[in-house]
Amino acid sequence: GDERDKDGERGVSEHVVGLGHQVTERKANDETDKREDRRGDKRSGHGPLIISAARPHVAQPPSPVVVRWLPIVRKQVGDRRDLLDLAMGAGRHAKLAAELGFRVFGVDRDLSRVRRAKTGLLRHAALWVDDLEVMQLPPQRFDLIICTNYLQRTIWPALRAAVRPGGFVIYETFTVGQLLHGTGPRSPDFLLQPLELHGVFADWELCHNEERAKPAAVAQVVARKPE
């Protein structure tokens, strides 16, 4: 994920489509308004929480761990190149993936973010709006799933199942150490415990596994699913 967007009514003309989903613009706007009214970030932890010191509403660069590993994974998967950016925000990672030749799919709950993403190389990508807490991921569909700045533990089994054998996950989000900083989520529901993310993928090949305290307290995993 990335920053919240104030973009207007431009970007997606009629609907957002992906993996058989179709959400009318009116419905997507209504759902976004409802979530804002009930301060939906308290439910999902997915909001303008950026592993960066930059100002909100300013386009954010891709996460360094994604920048480092995306080209490596691209070489490993070869012709298998279906990528899902989960909680994609305005598409900072999806755009980089498209530049590297991935076939990009992306989902976010916020229509304005998806509108902003659907430009340039992502203009014809399968990007869609959905409630990430109830949506279903198709099994063995993707060669790589990227998820950053988003924690929803209930989706982990489906996320693992959605990766094809030999495929990868790049995952980064906040840990409880972020409570020592002045920004980021406060609820333990949206903060990883020490080694928690490692445990989710402990039975996969761990290509990268790191937890750090600065500049933000995050856990990072790059893992490959067994063949």
PDB file of C-alpha atoms in Angstrom:
ATOM      1  CA  GLY A   1       0.000   0.000   0.000  1.00  0.00           C
ATOM      2  CA  ASP A   2       0.900   3.644   0.021  1.00  0.00           C
ATOM      3  CA  GLU A   3      -0.543   7.071   0.587  1.00  0.00           C
ATOM      4  CA  ARG A   4      -4.163   8.196   0.644  1.00  0.00           C
ATOM      5  CA  ASP A   5      -5.067  10.183  -2.458  1.00  0.00           C
ATOM      6  CA  LYS A   6      -7.149  13.335  -2.967  1.00  0.00           C
ATOM      7  CA  ASP A   7      -7.503  12.817  -6.697  1.00  0.00           C
ATOM      8  CA  GLY A   8     -10.793  13.923  -8.197  1.00  0.00           C
ATOM      9  CA  GLU A   9     -13.194  12.155 -10.521  1.00  0.00           C
ATOM     10  CA  ARG A  10     -10.643  11.387 -13.231  1.00  0.00           C
ATOM     11  CA  GLY A  11      -8.788   8.146 -13.863  1.00  0.00           C
ATOM     12  CA  VAL A  12     -11.344   5.324 -14.229  1.00  0.00           C
ATOM     13  CA  SER A  13     -14.249   6.255 -16.442  1.00  0.00           C
ATOM     14  CA  GLU A  14     -16.947   3.645 -15.813  1.00  0.00           C
ATOM     15  CA  HIS A  15     -15.782   0.744 -13.711  1.00  0.00           C
ATOM     16  CA  VAL A  16     -12.795  -1.079 -12.339  1.00  0.00           C
ATOM     17  CA  VAL A  17     -12.409  -4.651 -13.516  1.00  0.00           C
ATOM     18  CA  GLY A  18     -10.136  -7.482 -12.473  1.00  0.00           C
ATOM     19  CA  LEU A  19     -10.336 -11.261 -12.078  1.00  0.00           C
ATOM     20  CA  GLY A  20     -13.985 -11.239 -12.991  1.00  0.00           C
ATOM     21  CA  HIS A  21     -14.902  -8.449 -10.572  1.00  0.00           C
ATOM     22  CA  GLN A  22     -16.863  -5.451 -11.758  1.00  0.00           C
ATOM     23  CA  VAL A  23     -17.625  -2.585  -9.401  1.00  0.00           C
ATOM     24  CA  THR A  24     -19.732   0.301 -10.645  1.00  0.00           C
ATOM     25  CA  GLU A  25     -18.237   3.716 -10.008  1.00  0.00           C
ATOM     26  CA  ARG A  26     -21.257   4.798  -7.979  1.00  0.00           C
ATOM     27  CA  LYS A  27     -21.063   1.700  -5.795  1.00  0.00           C
ATOM     28  CA  ALA A  28     -17.318   2.074  -5.295  1.00  0.00           C
ATOM     29  CA  ASN A  29     -17.718   5.717  -4.333  1.00  0.00           C
ATOM     30  CA  ASP A  30     -20.524   4.849  -1.917  1.00  0.00           C
ATOM     31  CA  GLU A  31     -18.444   2.121  -0.310  1.00  0.00           C
ATOM     32  CA  THR A  32     -15.453   4.437   0.029  1.00  0.00           C
ATOM     33  CA  ASP A  33     -17.646   7.095   1.660  1.00  0.00           C
ATOM     34  CA  LYS A  34     -19.051   4.550   4.117  1.00  0.00           C
ATOM     35  CA  ARG A  35     -15.602   3.374   5.093  1.00  0.00           C
ATOM     36  CA  GLU A  36     -14.404   6.927   5.604  1.00  0.00           C
ATOM     37  CA  ASP A  37     -17.474   7.705   7.707  1.00  0.00           C
ATOM     38  CA  ARG A  38     -16.704   4.836  10.076  1.00  0.00           C
ATOM     39  CA  ARG A  39     -12.945   5.514   9.967  1.00  0.00           C
ATOM     40  CA  GLY A  40     -12.292   2.197   8.281  1.00  0.00           C
ATOM     41  CA  ASP A  41      -8.540   2.311   8.987  1.00  0.00           C
ATOM     42  CA  LYS A  42      -9.358   1.178  12.525  1.00  0.00           C
ATOM     43  CA  ARG A  43     -10.712  -2.047  11.055  1.00  0.00           C
ATOM     44  CA  SER A  44      -8.084  -2.968   8.512  1.00  0.00           C
ATOM     45  CA  GLY A  45      -5.029  -0.945   9.431  1.00  0.00           C
ATOM     46  CA  HIS A  46      -4.757   0.084   5.788  1.00  0.00           C
ATOM     47  CA  GLY A  47      -4.379   3.824   5.493  1.00  0.00           C
ATOM     48  CA  PRO A  48      -1.880   6.588   4.828  1.00  0.00           C
ATOM     49  CA  LEU A  49       0.828   4.802   6.804  1.00  0.00           C
ATOM     50  CA  ILE A  50       4.007   5.088   4.834  1.00  0.00           C
ATOM     51  CA  ILE A  51       7.435   3.706   5.631  1.00  0.00           C
ATOM     52  CA  SER A  52       8.879   7.087   4.790  1.00  0.00           C
ATOM     53  CA  ALA A  53       9.252  10.526   6.306  1.00  0.00           C
ATOM     54  CA  ALA A  54       7.691  12.225   3.281  1.00  0.00           C
ATOM     55  CA  ARG A  55       4.542  14.292   3.603  1.00  0.00           C
ATOM     56  CA  PRO A  56       1.106  12.639   3.133  1.00  0.00           C
ATOM     57  CA  HIS A  57      -0.469  13.008  -0.320  1.00  0.00           C
ATOM     58  CA  VAL A  58       2.974  13.241  -1.921  1.00  0.00           C
ATOM     59  CA  ALA A  59       3.783  10.392  -4.302  1.00  0.00           C
ATOM     60  CA  GLN A  60       5.905   7.860  -2.464  1.00  0.00           C
ATOM     61  CA  PRO A  61       8.810   5.894  -3.925  1.00  0.00           C
ATOM     62  CA  PRO A  62       8.671   2.101  -3.896  1.00  0.00           C
ATOM     63  CA  SER A  63       9.845   0.357  -0.753  1.00  0.00           C
ATOM     64  CA  PRO A  64      13.582  -0.448  -0.897  1.00  0.00           C
ATOM     65  CA  VAL A  65      12.949  -4.131  -0.229  1.00  0.00           C
ATOM     66  CA  VAL A  66      10.604  -4.264  -3.237  1.00  0.00           C
ATOM     67  CA  VAL A  67      13.061  -2.343  -5.409  1.00  0.00           C
ATOM     68  CA  ARG A  68      15.810  -4.773  -4.483  1.00  0.00           C
ATOM     69  CA  TRP A  69      13.928  -8.037  -4.852  1.00  0.00           C
ATOM     70  CA  LEU A  70      11.492  -7.401  -7.685  1.00  0.00           C
ATOM     71  CA  PRO A  71      14.132  -7.760 -10.458  1.00  0.00           C
ATOM     72  CA  ILE A  72      15.534 -10.863  -8.771  1.00  0.00           C
ATOM     73  CA  VAL A  73      12.105 -12.492  -8.575  1.00  0.00           C
ATOM     74  CA  ARG A  74      11.374 -11.493 -12.171  1.00  0.00           C
ATOM     75  CA  LYS A  75      14.392 -13.491 -13.339  1.00  0.00           C
ATOM     76  CA  GLN A  76      13.428 -16.462 -11.171  1.00  0.00           C
ATOM     77  CA  VAL A  77       9.846 -16.771 -12.415  1.00  0.00           C
ATOM     78  CA  GLY A  78      10.770 -16.510 -16.104  1.00  0.00           C
ATOM     79  CA  ASP A  79       7.715 -16.665 -18.346  1.00  0.00           C
ATOM     80  CA  ARG A  80       5.455 -17.042 -15.313  1.00  0.00           C
ATOM     81  CA  ARG A  81       4.825 -13.415 -14.559  1.00  0.00           C
ATOM     82  CA  ASP A  82       1.367 -12.879 -13.015  1.00  0.00           C
ATOM     83  CA  LEU A  83       1.710 -10.457 -10.099  1.00  0.00           C
ATOM     84  CA  LEU A  84      -0.840  -9.279  -7.540  1.00  0.00           C
ATOM     85  CA  ASP A  85      -0.270  -6.056  -5.631  1.00  0.00           C
ATOM     86  CA  LEU A  86      -2.468  -6.517  -2.562  1.00  0.00           C
ATOM     87  CA  ALA A  87      -3.640  -3.288  -0.903  1.00  0.00           C
ATOM     88  CA  MET A  88      -1.876  -1.570  -3.766  1.00  0.00           C
ATOM     89  CA  GLY A  89      -2.604   2.039  -2.858  1.00  0.00           C
ATOM     90  CA  ALA A  90      -1.774   4.345  -5.763  1.00  0.00           C
ATOM     91  CA  GLY A  91       0.344   1.670  -7.428  1.00  0.00           C
ATOM     92  CA  ARG A  92       3.919   2.585  -6.520  1.00  0.00           C
ATOM     93  CA  HIS A  93       4.943  -1.091  -6.649  1.00  0.00           C
ATOM     94  CA  ALA A  94       2.591  -2.127  -9.441  1.00  0.00           C
ATOM     95  CA  LYS A  95       4.131   0.481 -11.731  1.00  0.00           C
ATOM     96  CA  LEU A  96       7.625  -0.781 -11.039  1.00  0.00           C
ATOM     97  CA  ALA A  97       6.463  -4.350 -11.657  1.00  0.00           C
ATOM     98  CA  ALA A  98       4.929  -3.372 -15.003  1.00  0.00           C
ATOM     99  CA  GLU A  99       8.217  -1.783 -16.046  1.00  0.00           C
ATOM    100  CA  LEU A 100       9.924  -5.115 -15.369  1.00  0.00           C
ATOM    101  CA  GLY A 101       7.481  -7.033 -17.540  1.00  0.00           C
ATOM    102  CA  PHE A 102       5.099  -8.493 -14.980  1.00  0.00           C
ATOM    103  CA  ARG A 103       1.440  -8.931 -15.889  1.00  0.00           C
ATOM    104  CA  VAL A 104       0.000  -6.782 -13.112  1.00  0.00           C
ATOM    105  CA  PHE A 105      -3.161  -7.282 -11.098  1.00  0.00           C
ATOM    106  CA  GLY A 106      -3.927  -4.914  -8.245  1.00  0.00           C
ATOM    107  CA  VAL A 107      -6.621  -4.431  -5.636  1.00  0.00           C
ATOM    108  CA  ASP A 108      -7.351  -1.756  -3.062  1.00  0.00           C
ATOM    109  CA  ARG A 109     -10.432  -0.760  -1.105  1.00  0.00           C
ATOM    110  CA  ASP A 110     -10.055   2.922  -2.074  1.00  0.00           C
ATOM    111  CA  LEU A 111     -11.357   3.939  -5.500  1.00  0.00           C
ATOM    112  CA  SER A 112      -9.384   7.185  -5.564  1.00  0.00           C
ATOM    113  CA  ARG A 113      -6.119   5.270  -5.169  1.00  0.00           C
ATOM    114  CA  VAL A 114      -7.006   2.858  -7.932  1.00  0.00           C
ATOM    115  CA  ARG A 115      -7.898   5.788 -10.202  1.00  0.00           C
ATOM    116  CA  ARG A 116      -4.512   7.314  -9.584  1.00  0.00           C
ATOM    117  CA  ALA A 117      -2.748   4.022 -10.323  1.00  0.00           C
ATOM    118  CA  LYS A 118      -4.557   3.356 -13.597  1.00  0.00           C
ATOM    119  CA  THR A 119      -2.303   5.460 -15.813  1.00  0.00           C
ATOM    120  CA  GLY A 120       0.710   4.859 -18.040  1.00  0.00           C
ATOM    121  CA  LEU A 121       1.816   1.235 -18.028  1.00  0.00           C
ATOM    122  CA  LEU A 122      -1.094   0.364 -15.742  1.00  0.00           C
ATOM    123  CA  ARG A 123      -3.772   1.917 -17.925  1.00  0.00           C
ATOM    124  CA  HIS A 124      -4.873  -1.513 -19.177  1.00  0.00           C
ATOM    125  CA  ALA A 125      -3.893  -3.503 -16.096  1.00  0.00           C
ATOM    126  CA  ALA A 126      -6.515  -5.476 -14.162  1.00  0.00           C
ATOM    127  CA  LEU A 127      -7.001  -3.172 -11.174  1.00  0.00           C
ATOM    128  CA  TRP A 128     -10.104  -3.347  -9.057  1.00  0.00           C
ATOM    129  CA  VAL A 129     -11.795  -2.136  -5.890  1.00  0.00           C
ATOM    130  CA  ASP A 130     -12.792  -4.603  -3.207  1.00  0.00           C
ATOM    131  CA  ASP A 131     -13.219  -4.995   0.543  1.00  0.00           C
ATOM    132  CA  LEU A 132      -9.975  -6.714   1.472  1.00  0.00           C
ATOM    133  CA  GLU A 133     -11.519  -8.158   4.619  1.00  0.00           C
ATOM    134  CA  VAL A 134     -14.061 -10.264   2.730  1.00  0.00           C
ATOM    135  CA  MET A 135     -12.686 -10.692  -0.799  1.00  0.00           C
ATOM    136  CA  GLN A 136     -11.577 -14.137  -1.941  1.00  0.00           C
ATOM    137  CA  LEU A 137      -8.295 -14.800  -3.694  1.00  0.00           C
ATOM    138  CA  PRO A 138      -8.212 -17.489  -6.406  1.00  0.00           C
ATOM    139  CA  PRO A 139      -5.938 -20.442  -5.532  1.00  0.00           C
ATOM    140  CA  GLN A 140      -2.608 -20.909  -7.325  1.00  0.00           C
ATOM    141  CA  ARG A 141      -3.206 -17.845  -9.509  1.00  0.00           C
ATOM    142  CA  PHE A 142      -0.139 -15.639  -9.042  1.00  0.00           C
ATOM    143  CA  ASP A 143       3.608 -15.992  -9.427  1.00  0.00           C
ATOM    144  CA  LEU A 144       4.258 -13.118  -7.042  1.00  0.00           C
ATOM    145  CA  ILE A 145       2.164 -11.317  -4.448  1.00  0.00           C
ATOM    146  CA  ILE A 146       3.375  -8.018  -3.008  1.00  0.00           C
ATOM    147  CA  CYS A 147       1.872  -6.694   0.209  1.00  0.00           C
ATOM    148  CA  THR A 148       3.241  -3.659   2.056  1.00  0.00           C
ATOM    149  CA  ASN A 149       1.921  -1.453   4.869  1.00  0.00           C
ATOM    150  CA  TYR A 150      -1.084  -3.717   5.373  1.00  0.00           C
ATOM    151  CA  LEU A 151      -1.778  -6.320   8.041  1.00  0.00           C
ATOM    152  CA  GLN A 152      -4.806  -8.579   7.986  1.00  0.00           C
ATOM    153  CA  ARG A 153      -3.981 -11.898   9.583  1.00  0.00           C
ATOM    154  CA  THR A 154      -7.163 -13.606   8.397  1.00  0.00           C
ATOM    155  CA  ILE A 155      -6.060 -13.281   4.766  1.00  0.00           C
ATOM    156  CA  TRP A 156      -2.775 -15.128   5.246  1.00  0.00           C
ATOM    157  CA  PRO A 157      -4.071 -18.650   4.429  1.00  0.00           C
ATOM    158  CA  ALA A 158      -5.717 -17.416   1.216  1.00  0.00           C
ATOM    159  CA  LEU A 159      -2.647 -15.357   0.313  1.00  0.00           C
ATOM    160  CA  ARG A 160      -0.402 -18.413   0.671  1.00  0.00           C
ATOM    161  CA  ALA A 161      -2.812 -20.530  -1.353  1.00  0.00           C
ATOM    162  CA  ALA A 162      -3.039 -17.906  -4.119  1.00  0.00           C
ATOM    163  CA  VAL A 163       0.674 -18.262  -4.924  1.00  0.00           C
ATOM    164  CA  ARG A 164       1.588 -20.891  -7.495  1.00  0.00           C
ATOM    165  CA  PRO A 165       4.180 -23.524  -6.553  1.00  0.00           C
ATOM    166  CA  GLY A 166       7.589 -21.960  -7.086  1.00  0.00           C
ATOM    167  CA  GLY A 167       6.096 -18.471  -6.788  1.00  0.00           C
ATOM    168  CA  PHE A 168       7.032 -15.712  -4.359  1.00  0.00           C
ATOM    169  CA  VAL A 169       5.711 -13.340  -1.733  1.00  0.00           C
ATOM    170  CA  ILE A 170       7.264  -9.976  -0.890  1.00  0.00           C
ATOM    171  CA  TYR A 171       5.745  -8.768   2.381  1.00  0.00           C
ATOM    172  CA  GLU A 172       6.590  -5.761   4.554  1.00  0.00           C
ATOM    173  CA  THR A 173       4.613  -4.105   7.313  1.00  0.00           C
ATOM    174  CA  PHE A 174       4.877  -2.588  10.773  1.00  0.00           C
ATOM    175  CA  THR A 175       5.844  -4.373  13.980  1.00  0.00           C
ATOM    176  CA  VAL A 176       5.040  -3.536  17.603  1.00  0.00           C
ATOM    177  CA  GLY A 177       8.303  -1.615  17.665  1.00  0.00           C
ATOM    178  CA  GLN A 178       6.497   1.126  15.741  1.00  0.00           C
ATOM    179  CA  LEU A 179       4.792   2.107  18.998  1.00  0.00           C
ATOM    180  CA  LEU A 180       8.061   3.807  19.935  1.00  0.00           C
ATOM    181  CA  HIS A 181       7.675   6.085  16.927  1.00  0.00           C
ATOM    182  CA  GLY A 182       5.212   8.925  16.552  1.00  0.00           C
ATOM    183  CA  THR A 183       3.499   7.593  13.444  1.00  0.00           C
ATOM    184  CA  GLY A 184       1.851   4.422  12.228  1.00  0.00           C
ATOM    185  CA  PRO A 185      -0.804   2.130  13.685  1.00  0.00           C
ATOM    186  CA  ARG A 186      -1.348   2.001  17.433  1.00  0.00           C
ATOM    187  CA  SER A 187      -3.559  -1.077  17.709  1.00  0.00           C
ATOM    188  CA  PRO A 188      -1.853  -4.460  18.204  1.00  0.00           C
ATOM    189  CA  ASP A 189      -4.302  -5.815  15.624  1.00  0.00           C
ATOM    190  CA  PHE A 190      -2.270  -4.005  12.979  1.00  0.00           C
ATOM    191  CA  LEU A 191       1.229  -4.564  14.358  1.00  0.00           C
ATOM    192  CA  LEU A 192       3.303  -7.699  13.928  1.00  0.00           C
ATOM    193  CA  GLN A 193       4.805  -9.418  16.929  1.00  0.00           C
ATOM    194  CA  PRO A 194       8.521 -10.303  16.806  1.00  0.00           C
ATOM    195  CA  LEU A 195       9.159 -13.106  14.284  1.00  0.00           C
ATOM    196  CA  GLU A 196       5.424 -13.358  13.516  1.00  0.00           C
ATOM    197  CA  LEU A 197       5.825 -12.758   9.788  1.00  0.00           C
ATOM    198  CA  HIS A 198       8.728 -15.201   9.673  1.00  0.00           C
ATOM    199  CA  GLY A 199       6.444 -17.830  11.190  1.00  0.00           C
ATOM    200  CA  VAL A 200       3.779 -17.356   8.524  1.00  0.00           C
ATOM    201  CA  PHE A 201       6.238 -18.426   5.815  1.00  0.00           C
ATOM    202  CA  ALA A 202       8.576 -20.628   7.849  1.00  0.00           C
ATOM    203  CA  ASP A 203       7.748 -23.668   5.698  1.00  0.00           C
ATOM    204  CA  TRP A 204       8.674 -21.779   2.490  1.00  0.00           C
ATOM    205  CA  GLU A 205      12.156 -20.965   1.263  1.00  0.00           C
ATOM    206  CA  LEU A 206      13.055 -17.697   2.989  1.00  0.00           C
ATOM    207  CA  CYS A 207      15.125 -15.615   0.593  1.00  0.00           C
ATOM    208  CA  HIS A 208      15.070 -12.554   2.827  1.00  0.00           C
ATOM    209  CA  ASN A 209      13.931 -12.212   6.427  1.00  0.00           C
ATOM    210  CA  GLU A 210      14.620  -9.049   8.392  1.00  0.00           C
ATOM    211  CA  GLU A 211      13.141  -7.005  11.211  1.00  0.00           C
ATOM    212  CA  ARG A 212      14.376  -3.476  11.815  1.00  0.00           C
ATOM    213  CA  ALA A 213      13.581  -0.633  14.180  1.00  0.00           C
ATOM    214  CA  LYS A 214      14.575   2.412  12.084  1.00  0.00           C
ATOM    215  CA  PRO A 215      13.594   4.515  10.236  1.00  0.00           C
ATOM    216  CA  ALA A 216      10.360   2.602  10.871  1.00  0.00           C
ATOM    217  CA  ALA A 217       9.843  -0.623  12.803  1.00  0.00           C
ATOM    218  CA  VAL A 218       9.018  -3.165  10.117  1.00  0.00           C
ATOM    219  CA  ALA A 219       9.320  -6.835   9.298  1.00  0.00           C
ATOM    220  CA  GLN A 220      10.279  -7.899   5.774  1.00  0.00           C
ATOM    221  CA  VAL A 221       9.989 -11.321   4.183  1.00  0.00           C
ATOM    222  CA  VAL A 222      10.725 -12.527   0.671  1.00  0.00           C
ATOM    223  CA  ALA A 223       9.660 -16.153   0.484  1.00  0.00           C
ATOM    224  CA  ARG A 224       9.354 -18.787  -2.260  1.00  0.00           C
ATOM    225  CA  LYS A 225       6.615 -21.398  -2.173  1.00  0.00           C
ATOM    226  CA  PRO A 226       7.824 -24.992  -2.479  1.00  0.00           C
ATOM    227  CA  GLU A 227       7.348 -26.624  -5.890  1.00  0.00           C
TER     228      GLU A 227
END
